[in-house]
Amino acid sequence: MTILHTFRLTLRPLTPDDLPRVLAYRNDPEVARYQGWPLPATPDSVAGLVSGAPLGSPGWVQRAVTLSGGELVGDVGLNTQGPQAELGVTLARRAQGHGYAREALHALIKHAFTDLGLHRVHASIDPRNRAVAALLTRLGFRHEGTSLQSYRHRGEWTDDALYALLAAEWTA
């Protein structure tokens, strides 16, 4: 079981006890605005986030983002497919703007390249989510392109911006 520690955070597997809190922030309209899960999030839909799978296992593996005192403030995920993985982050609204997303993603990226030996990590975002676009850029990701109106999201055609980072770029 992979547990990652940073200066202020711990990334650990989600447990069934975490699910009421996860359900609360994933149903916050501001948090869910640019996220891909159907609304409302349900107990069944978030129950699948609890997994004993190690990071790097095929498919999405989520980790709780907790403060040093143990308070759950969000989750990060890694969707590994061979030598590449997509990553994602979701933070409760009150936890946004404190640098937690940057710290959590930095730990996840470091683990992906250093411990898992991945070649490439990428993120697919709604380009209207300027905060995440800026965060990915600060972490060294390149904007590789934007597909216009490429998927339906919450009843509207939505653009999809792809950001990526190679292991060689991370170590440079």
PDB file of C-alpha atoms in Angstrom, residues 1-129:
ATOM      1  CA  MET A   1       0.000   0.000   0.000  1.00  0.00           C
ATOM      2  CA  THR A   2       1.588   3.239  -1.154  1.00  0.00           C
ATOM      3  CA  ILE A   3       1.426   6.182   1.243  1.00  0.00           C
ATOM      4  CA  LEU A   4       3.161   9.362   0.121  1.00  0.00           C
ATOM      5  CA  HIS A   5       4.167  12.116   2.515  1.00  0.00           C
ATOM      6  CA  THR A   6       4.890  15.745   1.682  1.00  0.00           C
ATOM      7  CA  PHE A   7       5.692  18.762   3.813  1.00  0.00           C
ATOM      8  CA  ARG A   8       2.033  19.340   4.802  1.00  0.00           C
ATOM      9  CA  LEU A   9       0.112  16.419   3.320  1.00  0.00           C
ATOM     10  CA  THR A  10      -0.261  12.669   3.262  1.00  0.00           C
ATOM     11  CA  LEU A  11      -1.566  10.798   0.221  1.00  0.00           C
ATOM     12  CA  ARG A  12      -3.074   7.531   1.417  1.00  0.00           C
ATOM     13  CA  PRO A  13      -5.678   5.031   0.222  1.00  0.00           C
ATOM     14  CA  LEU A  14      -9.273   6.118   0.689  1.00  0.00           C
ATOM     15  CA  THR A  15     -11.265   4.139   3.263  1.00  0.00           C
ATOM     16  CA  PRO A  16     -15.001   3.569   3.654  1.00  0.00           C
ATOM     17  CA  ASP A  17     -14.941   6.067   6.544  1.00  0.00           C
ATOM     18  CA  ASP A  18     -13.789   8.778   4.090  1.00  0.00           C
ATOM     19  CA  LEU A  19     -16.764   8.372   1.763  1.00  0.00           C
ATOM     20  CA  PRO A  20     -19.244  10.789   3.427  1.00  0.00           C
ATOM     21  CA  ARG A  21     -16.646  13.585   3.159  1.00  0.00           C
ATOM     22  CA  VAL A  22     -15.752  12.619  -0.433  1.00  0.00           C
ATOM     23  CA  LEU A  23     -19.446  12.613  -1.330  1.00  0.00           C
ATOM     24  CA  ALA A  24     -19.878  16.080   0.202  1.00  0.00           C
ATOM     25  CA  TYR A  25     -17.091  17.790  -1.735  1.00  0.00           C
ATOM     26  CA  ARG A  26     -17.761  15.917  -4.986  1.00  0.00           C
ATOM     27  CA  ASN A  27     -21.366  17.161  -4.888  1.00  0.00           C
ATOM     28  CA  ASP A  28     -20.335  20.779  -4.328  1.00  0.00           C
ATOM     29  CA  PRO A  29     -21.267  22.473  -7.639  1.00  0.00           C
ATOM     30  CA  GLU A  30     -18.129  24.630  -7.608  1.00  0.00           C
ATOM     31  CA  VAL A  31     -15.860  21.607  -7.053  1.00  0.00           C
ATOM     32  CA  ALA A  32     -17.653  19.467  -9.648  1.00  0.00           C
ATOM     33  CA  ARG A  33     -17.968  22.212 -12.272  1.00  0.00           C
ATOM     34  CA  TYR A  34     -15.119  20.975 -14.491  1.00  0.00           C
ATOM     35  CA  GLN A  35     -14.982  17.368 -13.295  1.00  0.00           C
ATOM     36  CA  GLY A  36     -16.217  14.460 -15.386  1.00  0.00           C
ATOM     37  CA  TRP A  37     -18.313  12.466 -12.916  1.00  0.00           C
ATOM     38  CA  PRO A  38     -22.111  12.476 -13.194  1.00  0.00           C
ATOM     39  CA  LEU A  39     -24.027  14.582 -10.710  1.00  0.00           C
ATOM     40  CA  PRO A  40     -25.174  14.006  -8.171  1.00  0.00           C
ATOM     41  CA  ALA A  41     -22.347  11.803  -6.968  1.00  0.00           C
ATOM     42  CA  THR A  42     -23.858   8.907  -5.057  1.00  0.00           C
ATOM     43  CA  PRO A  43     -22.623   6.600  -2.309  1.00  0.00           C
ATOM     44  CA  ASP A  44     -22.296   3.858  -4.935  1.00  0.00           C
ATOM     45  CA  SER A  45     -20.319   6.069  -7.330  1.00  0.00           C
ATOM     46  CA  VAL A  46     -17.771   7.141  -4.705  1.00  0.00           C
ATOM     47  CA  ALA A  47     -17.519   3.666  -3.133  1.00  0.00           C
ATOM     48  CA  GLY A  48     -15.480   2.613  -6.170  1.00  0.00           C
ATOM     49  CA  LEU A  49     -12.757   5.066  -5.118  1.00  0.00           C
ATOM     50  CA  VAL A  50     -11.887   2.816  -2.168  1.00  0.00           C
ATOM     51  CA  SER A  51      -9.288   0.371  -3.402  1.00  0.00           C
ATOM     52  CA  GLY A  52      -6.329  -1.471  -2.047  1.00  0.00           C
ATOM     53  CA  ALA A  53      -4.696  -1.316  -5.474  1.00  0.00           C
ATOM     54  CA  PRO A  54      -1.224   0.187  -5.475  1.00  0.00           C
ATOM     55  CA  LEU A  55      -0.518   3.320  -7.477  1.00  0.00           C
ATOM     56  CA  GLY A  56       0.616   2.212 -10.921  1.00  0.00           C
ATOM     57  CA  SER A  57      -1.970  -0.559 -11.198  1.00  0.00           C
ATOM     58  CA  PRO A  58      -3.905  -0.376 -14.474  1.00  0.00           C
ATOM     59  CA  GLY A  59      -6.857   2.004 -14.399  1.00  0.00           C
ATOM     60  CA  TRP A  60      -7.755   4.758 -11.960  1.00  0.00           C
ATOM     61  CA  VAL A  61      -6.311   4.480  -8.457  1.00  0.00           C
ATOM     62  CA  GLN A  62      -7.298   7.261  -6.057  1.00  0.00           C
ATOM     63  CA  ARG A  63      -5.520   8.509  -2.959  1.00  0.00           C
ATOM     64  CA  ALA A  64      -6.944  10.644  -0.167  1.00  0.00           C
ATOM     65  CA  VAL A  65      -5.259  14.009   0.331  1.00  0.00           C
ATOM     66  CA  THR A  66      -5.054  14.634   4.073  1.00  0.00           C
ATOM     67  CA  LEU A  67      -3.532  17.411   6.127  1.00  0.00           C
ATOM     68  CA  SER A  68      -0.844  16.561   8.672  1.00  0.00           C
ATOM     69  CA  GLY A  69      -3.528  16.251  11.377  1.00  0.00           C
ATOM     70  CA  GLY A  70      -5.419  13.674   9.287  1.00  0.00           C
ATOM     71  CA  GLU A  71      -8.221  15.881   7.924  1.00  0.00           C
ATOM     72  CA  LEU A  72      -9.366  14.745   4.451  1.00  0.00           C
ATOM     73  CA  VAL A  73      -9.324  17.705   2.044  1.00  0.00           C
ATOM     74  CA  GLY A  74      -9.537  15.982  -1.356  1.00  0.00           C
ATOM     75  CA  ASP A  75      -8.250  13.208  -3.554  1.00  0.00           C
ATOM     76  CA  VAL A  76      -5.804  12.633  -6.382  1.00  0.00           C
ATOM     77  CA  GLY A  77      -5.831   9.855  -8.929  1.00  0.00           C
ATOM     78  CA  LEU A  78      -3.525   8.127 -11.353  1.00  0.00           C
ATOM     79  CA  ASN A  79      -4.943   6.245 -14.353  1.00  0.00           C
ATOM     80  CA  THR A  80      -2.047   4.084 -15.482  1.00  0.00           C
ATOM     81  CA  GLN A  81      -1.992   2.455 -18.907  1.00  0.00           C
ATOM     82  CA  GLY A  82       1.374   0.829 -19.586  1.00  0.00           C
ATOM     83  CA  PRO A  83       4.233   3.358 -19.372  1.00  0.00           C
ATOM     84  CA  GLN A  84       1.869   6.359 -19.277  1.00  0.00           C
ATOM     85  CA  ALA A  85      -0.725   7.688 -16.864  1.00  0.00           C
ATOM     86  CA  GLU A  86      -3.377  10.365 -16.639  1.00  0.00           C
ATOM     87  CA  LEU A  87      -3.605  12.230 -13.369  1.00  0.00           C
ATOM     88  CA  GLY A  88      -6.349  14.168 -11.678  1.00  0.00           C
ATOM     89  CA  VAL A  89      -6.985  16.165  -8.533  1.00  0.00           C
ATOM     90  CA  THR A  90     -10.100  17.196  -6.642  1.00  0.00           C
ATOM     91  CA  LEU A  91     -10.041  19.369  -3.537  1.00  0.00           C
ATOM     92  CA  ALA A  92     -12.849  20.488  -1.266  1.00  0.00           C
ATOM     93  CA  ARG A  93     -13.611  24.153  -1.892  1.00  0.00           C
ATOM     94  CA  ARG A  94     -12.246  25.323   1.459  1.00  0.00           C
ATOM     95  CA  ALA A  95      -8.943  23.542   0.727  1.00  0.00           C
ATOM     96  CA  GLN A  96      -8.421  25.318  -2.596  1.00  0.00           C
ATOM     97  CA  GLY A  97      -5.991  28.211  -2.891  1.00  0.00           C
ATOM     98  CA  HIS A  98      -3.556  26.947  -0.227  1.00  0.00           C
ATOM     99  CA  GLY A  99      -1.087  25.144  -2.507  1.00  0.00           C
ATOM    100  CA  TYR A 100      -2.358  21.684  -1.520  1.00  0.00           C
ATOM    101  CA  ALA A 101      -3.119  20.660  -5.120  1.00  0.00           C
ATOM    102  CA  ARG A 102       0.397  21.590  -6.215  1.00  0.00           C
ATOM    103  CA  GLU A 103       1.962  19.742  -3.294  1.00  0.00           C
ATOM    104  CA  ALA A 104      -0.185  16.622  -3.820  1.00  0.00           C
ATOM    105  CA  LEU A 105       0.355  16.505  -7.589  1.00  0.00           C
ATOM    106  CA  HIS A 106       4.090  17.088  -7.176  1.00  0.00           C
ATOM    107  CA  ALA A 107       4.275  14.035  -4.890  1.00  0.00           C
ATOM    108  CA  LEU A 108       2.163  11.981  -7.298  1.00  0.00           C
ATOM    109  CA  ILE A 109       4.289  12.965 -10.318  1.00  0.00           C
ATOM    110  CA  LYS A 110       7.536  12.275  -8.458  1.00  0.00           C
ATOM    111  CA  HIS A 111       6.222   8.826  -7.495  1.00  0.00           C
ATOM    112  CA  ALA A 112       5.067   8.162 -11.080  1.00  0.00           C
ATOM    113  CA  PHE A 113       8.455   8.926 -12.584  1.00  0.00           C
ATOM    114  CA  THR A 114      10.829   7.878  -9.793  1.00  0.00           C
ATOM    115  CA  ASP A 115       9.168   4.828  -8.232  1.00  0.00           C
ATOM    116  CA  LEU A 116       6.900   3.590 -11.026  1.00  0.00           C
ATOM    117  CA  GLY A 117       9.286   4.404 -13.880  1.00  0.00           C
ATOM    118  CA  LEU A 118       6.560   5.893 -16.066  1.00  0.00           C
ATOM    119  CA  HIS A 119       7.542   7.592 -19.323  1.00  0.00           C
ATOM    120  CA  ARG A 120       4.751  10.193 -19.581  1.00  0.00           C
ATOM    121  CA  VAL A 121       2.071  11.711 -17.381  1.00  0.00           C
ATOM    122  CA  HIS A 122      -0.799  13.736 -18.823  1.00  0.00           C
ATOM    123  CA  ALA A 123      -3.940  15.577 -17.773  1.00  0.00           C
ATOM    124  CA  SER A 124      -7.103  16.288 -19.705  1.00  0.00           C
ATOM    125  CA  ILE A 125      -8.904  19.419 -18.514  1.00  0.00           C
ATOM    126  CA  ASP A 126     -11.657  21.818 -19.448  1.00  0.00           C
ATOM    127  CA  PRO A 127      -9.665  24.874 -20.606  1.00  0.00           C
ATOM    128  CA  ARG A 128     -12.081  27.158 -18.747  1.00  0.00           C
ATOM    129  CA  ASN A 129     -10.500  25.779 -15.580  1.00  0.00           C
TER     130      ASN A 129
END
